[in-house]
XYZ file of C-alpha atoms in Angstrom:
716
model
C -33.034 10.759 -51.550
C -29.475 9.130 -50.675
C -26.668 8.613 -53.335
C -23.316 6.718 -53.247
C -20.522 8.348 -55.325
C -17.221 7.351 -57.271
C -15.475 5.752 -54.881
C -11.657 5.896 -54.616
C -8.070 4.726 -52.588
C -7.022 6.400 -50.162
C -3.737 7.379 -51.039
C -3.165 3.560 -52.572
C -2.236 2.689 -48.754
C -2.325 -1.076 -48.353
C -3.303 -2.703 -45.878
C -3.107 -6.427 -44.270
C -6.699 -7.078 -43.856
C -6.705 -9.133 -40.396
C -9.563 -10.190 -39.021
C -9.540 -6.864 -36.238
C -8.677 -5.020 -40.313
C -7.752 -1.246 -38.722
C -8.026 0.012 -34.862
C -9.307 3.124 -35.783
C -10.656 6.168 -38.613
C -10.651 9.653 -36.156
C -10.344 13.545 -37.484
C -7.400 15.486 -37.628
C -6.839 18.733 -35.941
C -7.448 20.390 -39.285
C -10.595 19.723 -42.072
C -10.245 17.457 -44.126
C -7.501 15.509 -42.160
C -7.632 11.916 -40.356
C -5.603 9.386 -38.063
C -5.199 6.527 -39.749
C -4.468 3.433 -37.001
C -3.226 0.318 -38.237
C -4.304 -2.462 -35.738
C -0.480 -2.940 -35.243
C 2.307 -0.503 -34.251
C 1.746 2.737 -36.673
C -0.215 5.730 -37.257
C -0.551 7.548 -40.509
C -2.344 11.274 -40.610
C -3.928 11.389 -43.920
C -5.417 14.169 -46.079
C -8.590 12.748 -47.672
C -8.732 15.259 -50.887
C -5.147 15.082 -51.409
C -5.347 11.379 -51.577
C -1.589 11.569 -49.623
C 0.028 10.980 -46.196
C 1.282 14.297 -44.297
C 3.282 12.070 -40.927
C 3.062 8.760 -39.828
C 4.789 7.713 -36.566
C 4.626 3.976 -34.849
C 6.136 2.717 -31.876
C 9.000 -0.255 -31.672
C 9.147 -2.656 -32.386
C 7.435 -5.588 -29.245
C 4.766 -2.613 -28.887
C 1.899 -3.221 -30.205
C -0.936 0.466 -30.222
C -4.184 -0.216 -28.963
C -6.664 2.184 -29.446
C -7.378 3.782 -32.471
C -5.163 7.344 -31.465
C -6.863 10.475 -31.069
C -6.708 14.803 -31.757
C -6.774 16.313 -28.659
C -8.817 19.144 -30.325
C -7.826 22.033 -27.719
C -4.343 21.355 -28.065
C -3.653 20.531 -32.006
C -1.336 16.808 -30.602
C -2.684 13.562 -30.924
C -2.738 10.699 -28.248
C -2.646 7.241 -28.645
C -2.353 3.801 -26.324
C 0.736 1.091 -26.721
C 0.508 -2.142 -24.838
C -3.180 -1.680 -23.049
C -1.438 1.477 -19.861
C 1.256 3.953 -22.085
C -0.306 6.865 -23.039
C 2.268 8.947 -25.854
C 1.483 13.136 -26.746
C 3.297 14.418 -29.830
C 2.182 16.550 -32.726
C 3.137 17.026 -36.062
C 6.913 17.763 -35.904
C 7.597 14.310 -33.517
C 9.480 11.572 -35.575
C 10.298 9.188 -33.399
C 7.094 7.673 -31.198
C 9.616 6.707 -28.129
C 10.506 10.522 -26.870
C 7.411 12.065 -26.768
C 5.950 12.011 -23.375
C 5.154 9.409 -22.474
C 2.582 7.944 -19.070
C 2.464 4.709 -17.780
C -1.265 4.689 -16.500
C -2.588 2.055 -13.465
C -5.205 0.284 -15.726
C -5.855 -1.215 -19.055
C -7.412 1.772 -21.247
C -10.355 1.043 -24.067
C -10.548 4.260 -26.390
C -9.882 7.714 -26.189
C -13.152 9.400 -27.626
C -11.653 13.168 -28.937
C -14.482 15.778 -29.677
C -14.379 19.761 -30.429
C -15.726 21.416 -27.215
C -13.787 19.072 -24.673
C -10.764 17.409 -24.114
C -10.484 13.738 -24.971
C -11.813 10.969 -22.679
C -10.230 8.083 -21.682
C -12.253 4.744 -20.668
C -11.558 2.184 -18.933
C -11.876 -1.317 -19.445
C -13.558 -1.991 -16.110
C -15.844 0.919 -16.922
C -13.802 3.545 -15.136
C -14.494 7.271 -17.542
C -11.479 9.709 -16.888
C -10.724 13.603 -18.685
C -6.826 13.723 -19.747
C -6.121 17.537 -17.860
C -6.802 14.985 -14.817
C -5.852 11.884 -15.433
C -1.791 13.182 -16.980
C -2.186 15.392 -13.428
C -2.076 11.954 -11.573
C -1.139 9.300 -14.623
C -1.263 6.561 -10.943
C -4.622 7.323 -9.586
C -6.888 4.077 -8.584
C -8.958 3.639 -10.893
C -12.842 2.053 -9.986
C -14.519 -1.065 -11.385
C -17.794 -0.056 -13.082
C -18.410 -3.749 -14.490
C -19.349 -6.840 -13.097
C -16.907 -10.025 -13.462
C -17.461 -11.337 -17.016
C -18.124 -8.197 -18.828
C -17.175 -6.665 -22.086
C -17.150 -3.020 -23.780
C -18.237 -3.809 -26.908
C -19.295 0.201 -28.113
C -18.831 3.220 -27.858
C -19.256 6.560 -28.845
C -19.395 9.727 -27.176
C -21.275 12.977 -28.117
C -21.257 16.858 -27.312
C -24.624 17.666 -25.879
C -26.011 20.964 -24.502
C -22.148 22.320 -24.810
C -21.617 19.063 -22.885
C -19.393 15.716 -23.562
C -22.142 12.611 -22.748
C -19.504 8.782 -24.156
C -22.098 6.436 -23.873
C -20.614 2.204 -24.419
C -22.277 -0.864 -24.533
C -21.037 -3.933 -23.125
C -22.445 -7.473 -23.370
C -22.456 -10.048 -20.944
C -23.899 -13.726 -20.553
C -25.733 -13.425 -24.950
C -26.778 -10.073 -21.835
C -26.564 -6.210 -23.278
C -26.138 -3.623 -20.494
C -26.712 0.218 -22.072
C -23.489 3.019 -19.706
C -24.021 6.806 -20.319
C -22.354 9.378 -18.709
C -22.766 14.061 -19.657
C -20.223 14.815 -17.833
C -21.601 18.173 -15.939
C -23.824 15.600 -13.843
C -21.054 12.915 -12.763
C -23.638 10.858 -13.224
C -22.910 7.108 -15.111
C -26.820 5.357 -15.620
C -26.919 2.159 -16.401
C -29.162 0.635 -18.747
C -30.477 -3.235 -19.767
C -31.283 -4.319 -23.391
C -34.132 -6.180 -23.445
C -34.836 -7.821 -27.100
C -38.335 -7.858 -27.118
C -38.152 -10.532 -28.716
C -38.455 -14.608 -27.531
C -35.463 -15.737 -29.488
C -32.194 -13.991 -27.892
C -30.003 -12.850 -30.957
C -25.830 -12.539 -31.200
C -25.814 -8.263 -31.274
C -22.926 -7.540 -34.105
C -22.583 -4.081 -34.368
C -23.977 -0.563 -32.824
C -24.271 3.620 -33.828
C -26.131 6.114 -32.674
C -27.946 9.738 -32.661
C -28.577 12.305 -29.423
C -30.947 15.345 -29.045
C -31.993 16.933 -26.597
C -34.056 14.226 -25.123
C -33.165 10.925 -26.893
C -30.072 8.740 -27.608
C -31.398 6.702 -30.165
C -29.364 3.265 -29.699
C -29.712 1.437 -33.508
C -28.172 -2.462 -33.267
C -27.498 -4.504 -36.388
C -28.577 -8.237 -34.728
C -27.089 -11.683 -36.059
C -31.130 -11.697 -37.587
C -30.393 -8.694 -40.164
C -32.003 -6.652 -38.757
C -31.582 -3.507 -37.295
C -33.400 -2.556 -34.131
C -33.665 0.855 -32.088
C -34.031 1.844 -28.586
C -35.035 4.861 -26.568
C -32.447 6.518 -24.169
C -33.593 8.995 -22.220
C -30.464 12.302 -22.704
C -31.118 12.905 -18.740
C -31.914 10.054 -16.304
C -35.312 9.742 -14.072
C -34.009 7.653 -11.634
C -29.662 7.660 -11.635
C -28.374 5.216 -10.415
C -30.316 2.431 -10.609
C -30.586 -0.382 -13.743
C -33.293 1.048 -16.097
C -34.660 -1.748 -18.372
C -35.573 -0.144 -22.171
C -36.811 -2.627 -25.025
C -35.345 -3.330 -28.524
C -38.067 -1.949 -31.218
C -37.605 -3.330 -34.547
C -36.439 -0.565 -36.711
C -35.541 -2.551 -40.251
C -36.446 -6.161 -41.626
C -33.561 -8.307 -43.134
C -31.175 -5.237 -44.317
C -28.408 -8.078 -44.334
C -28.433 -12.185 -44.883
C -29.090 -13.520 -41.845
C -26.184 -16.175 -42.537
C -23.720 -12.617 -42.274
C -20.978 -13.767 -38.931
C -18.574 -11.380 -40.455
C -17.954 -8.084 -42.585
C -21.550 -5.531 -40.913
C -20.951 -3.042 -39.467
C -24.009 0.375 -39.588
C -24.150 4.191 -39.108
C -26.153 6.233 -38.480
C -26.210 9.214 -40.951
C -29.153 12.226 -40.554
C -31.943 11.549 -38.949
C -33.642 9.812 -41.383
C -30.688 8.150 -43.512
C -28.861 4.589 -42.615
C -25.362 3.242 -44.115
C -25.382 -0.874 -44.095
C -22.764 -2.440 -44.464
C -23.412 -6.219 -45.154
C -24.378 -9.272 -47.534
C -27.914 -8.964 -48.469
C -28.554 -11.781 -49.502
C -27.084 -15.678 -48.247
C -25.844 -15.784 -52.496
C -24.584 -12.113 -53.376
C -21.217 -9.881 -53.105
C -21.039 -7.553 -49.939
C -22.506 -3.935 -50.702
C -22.826 -0.611 -48.600
C -26.208 0.601 -48.991
C -28.341 3.702 -47.975
C -31.625 3.523 -45.693
C -34.285 5.550 -44.972
C -35.348 4.389 -42.763
C -38.305 7.129 -42.501
C -40.136 5.373 -44.802
C -38.694 2.418 -45.049
C -37.054 1.964 -48.171
C -32.745 1.356 -49.825
C -31.665 4.820 -51.366
C -28.753 3.475 -52.713
C -26.435 -0.256 -52.639
C -22.500 -0.224 -53.931
C -21.079 -3.631 -54.390
C -18.042 -4.824 -52.879
C -16.532 -7.454 -54.535
C -13.305 -7.578 -52.610
C -15.564 -7.443 -49.825
C -14.433 -6.315 -46.584
C -13.936 -6.282 -42.235
C -17.842 -4.938 -41.384
C -15.537 -1.847 -40.410
C -17.018 1.554 -41.674
C -16.293 4.949 -39.944
C -18.549 8.384 -40.958
C -16.848 12.092 -41.488
C -18.808 14.887 -42.914
C -20.072 13.635 -46.472
C -17.095 10.562 -46.838
C -17.430 6.755 -46.399
C -14.307 4.976 -44.722
C -14.762 1.622 -45.171
C -11.471 -1.065 -46.446
C -11.943 -2.812 -49.213
C -10.405 -5.790 -49.269
C -6.311 -4.129 -48.930
C -7.344 -1.110 -49.166
C -8.859 1.865 -47.242
C -11.158 3.280 -49.421
C -13.689 6.043 -49.131
C -16.982 6.327 -51.039
C -18.472 9.862 -50.487
C -22.250 9.722 -49.915
C -25.454 12.856 -49.966
C -27.853 12.993 -48.692
C -31.085 14.655 -49.393
C -33.549 15.884 -47.239
C -36.362 12.869 -46.418
C -39.988 12.862 -48.231
C -41.669 10.477 -49.585
C -41.338 10.907 -53.395
C -38.710 11.351 -53.041
C -37.673 8.212 -51.132
C -39.254 6.451 -54.247
C -37.547 8.430 -56.641
C -40.198 9.645 -57.799
C -40.112 13.867 -56.113
C -41.535 16.383 -58.076
C -42.944 18.413 -55.543
C -42.136 18.869 -51.783
C -44.110 16.482 -49.458
C -46.966 18.663 -47.418
C -45.719 19.576 -44.052
C -48.807 18.808 -42.179
C -48.656 15.283 -43.831
C -47.912 12.542 -40.868
C -46.105 9.565 -41.158
C -45.896 6.382 -39.406
C -42.487 4.264 -40.256
C -42.570 1.941 -37.478
C -45.318 -0.814 -38.400
C -44.315 -0.428 -41.752
C -41.369 -3.303 -43.316
C -40.807 -3.514 -47.260
C -38.142 -6.178 -47.554
C -35.315 -5.955 -49.835
C -35.114 -8.612 -52.130
C -32.703 -9.325 -54.991
C -29.465 -8.023 -55.068
C -30.598 -5.051 -52.640
C -34.206 -3.982 -54.791
C -37.377 -3.026 -53.434
C -40.219 -5.886 -53.098
C -43.669 -5.290 -54.578
C -46.001 -4.658 -52.038
C -48.463 -7.463 -51.419
C -52.248 -8.178 -49.741
C -50.334 -8.932 -46.395
C -49.037 -6.049 -46.572
C -51.594 -3.435 -47.279
C -53.511 -5.860 -44.476
C -50.767 -4.274 -42.186
C -50.545 -1.139 -43.482
C -54.549 -0.832 -42.525
C -54.146 -2.416 -39.194
C -51.190 0.616 -39.125
C -54.236 3.702 -39.935
C -56.191 1.783 -37.066
C -53.680 2.580 -34.516
C -53.002 5.663 -35.488
C -56.397 6.974 -35.553
C -56.867 5.062 -32.199
C -53.644 6.991 -30.178
C -54.497 9.895 -31.850
C -56.443 11.703 -28.873
C -53.135 11.321 -26.307
C -50.906 13.411 -28.536
C -53.845 15.511 -29.547
C -53.944 15.916 -25.203
C -50.468 17.119 -24.819
C -50.673 19.330 -27.636
C -53.912 20.691 -26.178
C -52.402 21.334 -22.567
C -49.066 23.477 -24.152
C -51.076 25.538 -25.806
C -52.854 26.070 -22.879
C -50.160 26.416 -20.471
C -49.338 29.807 -22.873
C -53.122 31.398 -22.891
C -55.256 30.447 -19.674
C -55.257 31.400 -15.932
C -53.430 29.344 -13.318
C -56.684 27.469 -12.090
C -57.185 26.499 -15.682
C -53.604 25.173 -15.690
C -53.602 23.262 -12.762
C -57.510 21.352 -13.893
C -56.320 20.448 -17.457
C -52.982 19.018 -15.983
C -54.654 16.935 -13.291
C -57.179 15.471 -16.040
C -54.273 14.625 -18.717
C -52.117 13.445 -15.531
C -54.471 11.422 -15.242
C -54.918 9.708 -19.130
C -52.325 6.448 -19.507
C -48.883 6.881 -19.003
C -46.791 6.707 -23.303
C -43.845 6.169 -23.314
C -42.283 9.600 -24.414
C -44.950 10.855 -21.653
C -41.617 12.222 -19.903
C -40.610 13.653 -22.799
C -43.966 16.157 -22.381
C -43.925 16.460 -18.719
C -40.747 17.939 -19.628
C -41.872 20.223 -22.490
C -44.967 21.029 -19.588
C -42.203 21.996 -17.007
C -40.446 24.162 -19.518
C -43.984 25.003 -21.048
C -44.699 26.950 -17.223
C -40.806 28.270 -16.178
C -40.821 30.013 -20.040
C -44.815 31.782 -19.303
C -43.150 32.567 -15.250
C -40.531 34.640 -16.851
C -42.363 36.463 -19.392
C -45.398 37.606 -16.652
C -44.393 38.255 -13.303
C -47.845 38.197 -11.646
C -47.893 33.855 -13.588
C -46.437 31.516 -10.799
C -49.011 28.351 -10.627
C -47.049 25.910 -7.806
C -49.724 23.968 -7.814
C -49.467 23.053 -11.337
C -45.417 22.751 -10.587
C -46.464 20.718 -7.741
C -48.036 18.387 -9.684
C -44.988 18.077 -12.547
C -42.744 17.278 -9.256
C -44.926 14.492 -8.246
C -44.339 12.942 -11.371
C -40.512 11.713 -10.546
C -40.215 12.598 -14.115
C -38.368 15.641 -13.524
C -34.309 15.877 -12.039
C -32.227 19.610 -11.992
C -30.896 18.986 -15.653
C -33.601 17.840 -17.308
C -35.099 21.679 -15.712
C -32.802 24.453 -14.064
C -34.935 26.915 -13.980
C -37.332 24.817 -12.117
C -35.521 25.613 -8.759
C -33.928 28.873 -9.753
C -37.844 30.367 -9.644
C -38.568 28.235 -6.651
C -35.732 30.076 -4.782
C -36.764 33.300 -6.785
C -39.858 33.267 -5.342
C -38.989 31.357 -1.745
C -41.674 28.628 -2.353
C -40.522 26.227 0.597
C -43.013 23.150 0.168
C -41.574 22.878 -3.711
C -38.378 23.864 -2.350
C -38.526 20.702 -0.210
C -39.669 18.732 -3.020
C -36.966 19.557 -5.226
C -34.523 18.667 -3.227
C -36.142 15.040 -1.727
C -36.632 14.083 -5.748
C -33.805 15.036 -7.200
C -31.138 13.381 -7.822
C -28.119 15.882 -9.390
C -28.814 19.632 -7.745
C -25.523 21.462 -7.421
C -24.419 22.424 -4.619
C -24.252 25.680 -5.232
C -28.164 25.383 -4.885
C -28.282 22.922 -2.167
C -26.846 25.375 -0.116
C -29.019 28.341 -1.167
C -32.159 26.517 -0.252
C -30.188 26.114 3.072
C -29.911 30.142 3.851
C -32.969 30.424 3.903
C -34.321 27.183 5.742
C -32.070 28.469 8.342
C -33.070 32.523 8.067
C -37.128 32.465 7.103
C -38.932 32.639 11.007
C -40.719 30.135 13.138
C -43.623 32.056 12.059
C -44.029 31.742 8.641
C -43.167 28.330 8.162
C -46.022 27.460 10.892
C -48.019 28.569 8.232
C -46.863 26.564 5.716
C -48.258 23.130 4.363
C -44.328 21.390 5.017
C -44.078 17.524 5.236
C -42.699 16.589 8.410
C -42.081 13.185 7.883
C -38.574 12.416 8.167
C -38.918 13.726 11.743
C -39.171 12.070 14.142
C -41.924 12.625 17.551
C -39.975 14.348 20.370
C -42.350 14.510 22.599
C -41.975 11.364 24.588
C -40.975 11.946 28.032
C -40.173 9.305 29.029
C -37.646 8.820 26.659
C -36.210 11.850 26.919
C -36.109 11.288 30.860
C -33.903 7.411 30.299
C -31.425 9.889 27.331
C -28.612 10.412 30.052
C -28.349 6.753 31.106
C -27.855 5.632 27.596
C -25.520 7.931 26.715
C -22.801 7.510 29.459
C -23.354 3.624 28.547
C -22.525 4.830 25.204
C -19.410 6.260 25.790
C -20.288 10.158 26.703
C -21.301 11.742 29.348
C -22.872 15.669 28.794
C -22.177 16.572 32.800
C -19.961 14.574 33.599
C -17.018 16.511 32.917
C -13.917 14.172 31.247
C -11.663 16.997 30.662
C -9.391 18.952 32.436
C -8.895 21.647 30.395
C -12.814 22.610 29.817
C -14.611 25.805 30.886
C -15.626 25.347 34.209
C -18.779 27.211 33.750
C -20.519 24.644 32.237
C -20.177 21.574 35.718
C -21.175 25.334 37.234
C -24.678 25.399 35.307
C -25.500 21.607 34.023
C -29.242 21.422 34.567
C -28.662 24.289 31.402
C -26.493 21.375 29.460
C -29.111 18.814 30.097
C -31.628 21.050 28.789
C -30.169 21.788 25.711
C -29.245 18.061 24.712
C -32.797 16.680 25.654
C -34.485 19.061 23.198
C -35.331 20.264 20.000
C -33.799 22.786 19.084
C -35.626 23.937 16.366
C -39.496 23.019 15.312
C -40.618 20.109 13.616
C -40.831 21.646 10.490
C -37.821 24.016 9.821
C -36.083 20.487 10.925
C -37.623 18.750 7.785
C -36.072 21.137 5.783
C -32.976 20.422 7.264
C -33.445 17.069 6.721
C -33.951 17.088 3.331
C -30.778 19.207 2.984
C -28.968 16.274 4.383
C -29.860 13.772 2.368
C -28.909 15.199 -1.390
C -25.844 14.432 -2.554
C -22.626 16.642 -2.831
C -19.174 16.555 -3.600
C -17.207 18.597 -0.515
C -14.706 20.116 -2.760
C -18.353 22.145 -3.928
C -19.927 22.420 -1.206
C -17.000 24.284 1.336
C -16.552 27.426 -0.516
C -21.218 27.973 -0.647
C -20.791 26.968 3.646
C -18.548 29.266 4.140
C -21.011 32.046 3.068
C -24.304 31.081 5.889
C -24.140 33.712 8.510
C -22.076 32.021 11.858
C -25.788 32.227 14.282
C -27.649 29.951 11.356
C -24.171 28.177 11.494
C -24.253 26.915 15.262
C -27.752 26.860 14.688
C -27.650 23.764 12.851
C -24.673 23.175 14.556
C -27.051 22.201 18.069
C -30.183 21.002 15.476
C -27.273 18.001 14.018
C -25.537 17.331 17.715
C -29.053 17.350 19.196
C -29.858 14.172 16.180
C -26.458 12.526 16.963
C -27.656 12.678 21.072
C -30.854 10.668 19.749
C -29.165 8.670 17.537
C -27.640 7.015 21.113
C -29.946 6.322 22.526
C -30.925 3.649 20.375
C -28.692 -0.045 20.188
C -28.769 0.340 16.212
C -27.451 4.305 16.155
C -30.442 5.224 13.816
C -33.369 7.331 14.199
C -37.147 6.802 14.672
C -39.385 7.895 12.062
C -39.881 7.726 7.671
C -36.187 8.443 5.842
C -34.033 10.266 8.492
C -30.759 11.421 8.984
C -28.314 8.270 9.265
C -24.907 9.061 11.396
C -23.102 8.741 9.064
C -25.152 11.996 7.138
C -25.004 13.498 10.755
C -21.356 12.861 11.105
C -20.341 14.207 7.643
C -22.715 17.894 7.487
C -21.145 18.237 11.334
C -17.210 18.074 9.940
C -18.218 20.315 7.154
C -20.080 23.187 8.952
C -16.624 23.043 11.676
C -14.102 23.213 8.303
C -15.327 25.692 6.516
C -17.021 28.322 9.535
C -14.358 28.054 12.101
C -13.153 30.709 12.852
C -16.493 32.576 12.824
C -18.600 30.159 14.687
C -15.272 30.460 18.088
C -14.671 34.122 18.084
C -19.518 34.021 19.217
C -20.122 33.645 22.812
C -23.135 32.018 21.717
C -21.666 29.235 20.343
C -19.369 28.367 22.953
C -21.448 25.836 24.896
C -22.357 23.619 21.976
C -18.163 23.800 21.151
C -17.273 23.112 24.286
C -19.916 20.099 24.494
C -18.160 18.917 20.518
C -14.973 18.291 22.442
C -16.280 16.784 25.568
C -18.461 14.319 22.859
C -14.666 13.846 20.368
C -11.978 12.941 23.772
C -15.350 10.420 25.477
C -15.396 8.571 21.903
C -11.222 8.597 22.074
C -11.365 7.447 25.902
C -13.876 4.688 24.984
C -11.959 3.149 21.329
C -8.871 3.441 23.606
C -10.444 1.282 26.260
C -11.584 -0.911 23.078
C -8.444 -1.260 22.343
C -7.256 -2.891 25.406
C -10.354 -4.811 26.140
C -8.625 -5.857 22.587
C -5.800 -8.637 23.549
C -8.221 -9.992 26.188
C -10.906 -10.946 23.675
C -7.792 -12.860 21.453
C -6.134 -14.277 23.905
C -10.274 -15.724 24.642
C -10.279 -16.530 20.956
C -6.983 -18.253 21.245
C -7.782 -21.092 24.439
C -11.434 -21.961 23.218
C -9.618 -22.791 19.805
C -7.770 -25.004 21.657
C -10.622 -26.668 23.457
C -10.968 -29.156 20.433
C -7.490 -30.196 21.451
C -8.186 -31.479 25.468
C -9.895 -33.842 27.339
C -13.480 -33.592 28.218
C -13.169 -32.646 31.488
C -10.055 -29.721 32.790
C -9.884 -27.080 34.724
C -9.163 -23.230 34.181
C -7.666 -20.649 35.001
C -8.533 -16.736 33.680
C -6.400 -13.969 34.930
C -8.107 -10.385 32.995
C -5.981 -7.004 34.389
């Protein structure tokens, strides 16, 4: 049951309700305070309960505020942007915005979002996102372009998910809509294409969203008068790739399909939604609350003076422009039940009752009222029950499997999981897999003897999980030193923290060869090094690329290296580690990382292990030099850039330690000679470049010469 209470005007504030209305209404530093940003030069702080302003600030004549002012809840200050790039920060004691803190940014700002528990987030028109503190530290920093040409941001919202801010924004280009999601602890921006699921495209007029630990429920009010829902996973299964999500019909004909302006939609709670618009072509605009669970209209209020299609809600208050006045309408939403939705609430709903809402459509009629169900609707409900019965076994299968995980043996769980994975996947498959992984790991923590590694491997191989969704998985694998699971996670998880990557690297380097030989490890990324013919030709090919391990091109290099050239040749032409260890290190080389966060953890690796890893990386580089394409053979081998980046990282983190180890002396000298030889090669290429330029000029002049000529070119 939901009700709309008596409306009131916020302190008699009269505003010009132009085509754009207000820029925004945002919560202030204290409860019951709100910042109102006009579509011009003024920001006003109001206390709603007293219906009076507490302060007002304006920019100079000729300047225009371009995004709503927000409160920085960490400092109690206010932040606004005018003229797209000029950021201002002030507090209650300031009077003149022209004299407060000012920062000019390098790119145009679309919106600033602020929410309790984190710093404000700045969304630029190009799609990039920055935290306010990082932006203030370097206002002129380069802002990357995320959106494509012609792509425009239409709507944006921020949430807190697991104590981390998550920003979602929707863009439009050529009638197509895209959703971008970024959670700031993962540093991954995911893109989704919103498919209409209908034959005819419709223009989306308003967006709203809610979030839980598994899904973002993105709701949109379209030009056909219907509300659609799109479920976007909170944590993407394949980040970095443009994924497709389909919009499904949620509510039918809540506003007139002819309405082009003055419509908006806002989620109030998990079962109720507020709609602003004209229900019928001949009726007046009204504000209504719908129960989306039971598809019923709960309350409505006519707005005879019209609206601008802007709707904000905070706490239990709805804010909107009614005519030329900012109006506040308090509302209440009670626990949703079928009896309450029908206005016949006499007893609470049975907890075991299940309802299906997506298949039922009770259409609005006559002043937002309800139309009685006809025979066609009855037939539709009967079909719904048949569909519900058909999907029930799959729901029970997942619930039964979760119950099995809590009580049964590892072998029985493995068998039941294999059966479940053979069933056709449902839309909530990734959610079920997350629950299964959580159940398995939860029992691992409570029962020391319980470790269903085969079941965990089956779950990982579904390609659904990520580190953010299930961080406990790699923690348990590290504790158990489960090499096979760690390799799988490194190959499939795109968001592994640098500390965990280094923990895996330490294990891969420290475990002895005999133990590795007994473990089943995927070695497809390791090329076959048994081709002796290739090894015999390796030295000649390396010389052609500008580096000879036996030739002392450096006058200051240690003479010991020249005394034993045969040892050097053996080092550079044979892999210093066994293939299984090489496969594990290749998985580390492929993992994503940030150099800033990775370097401190690399310093904790023992010097002997760093030397071994450097020897392997140096060997990989020499193998790359054999091919003209500078690539390694095999399936998903490390790239040359990855090899060189890791050599630099290891030397940056551990050079002062490694240089003191006698075993690393020969390797460091080889690396030094390699760098010097490459410098020499590039120097010679620069000399030749001048000659090539002259040849290019001569080639361009040929068109101006006669058919026959004699040319003499001298190259020095």
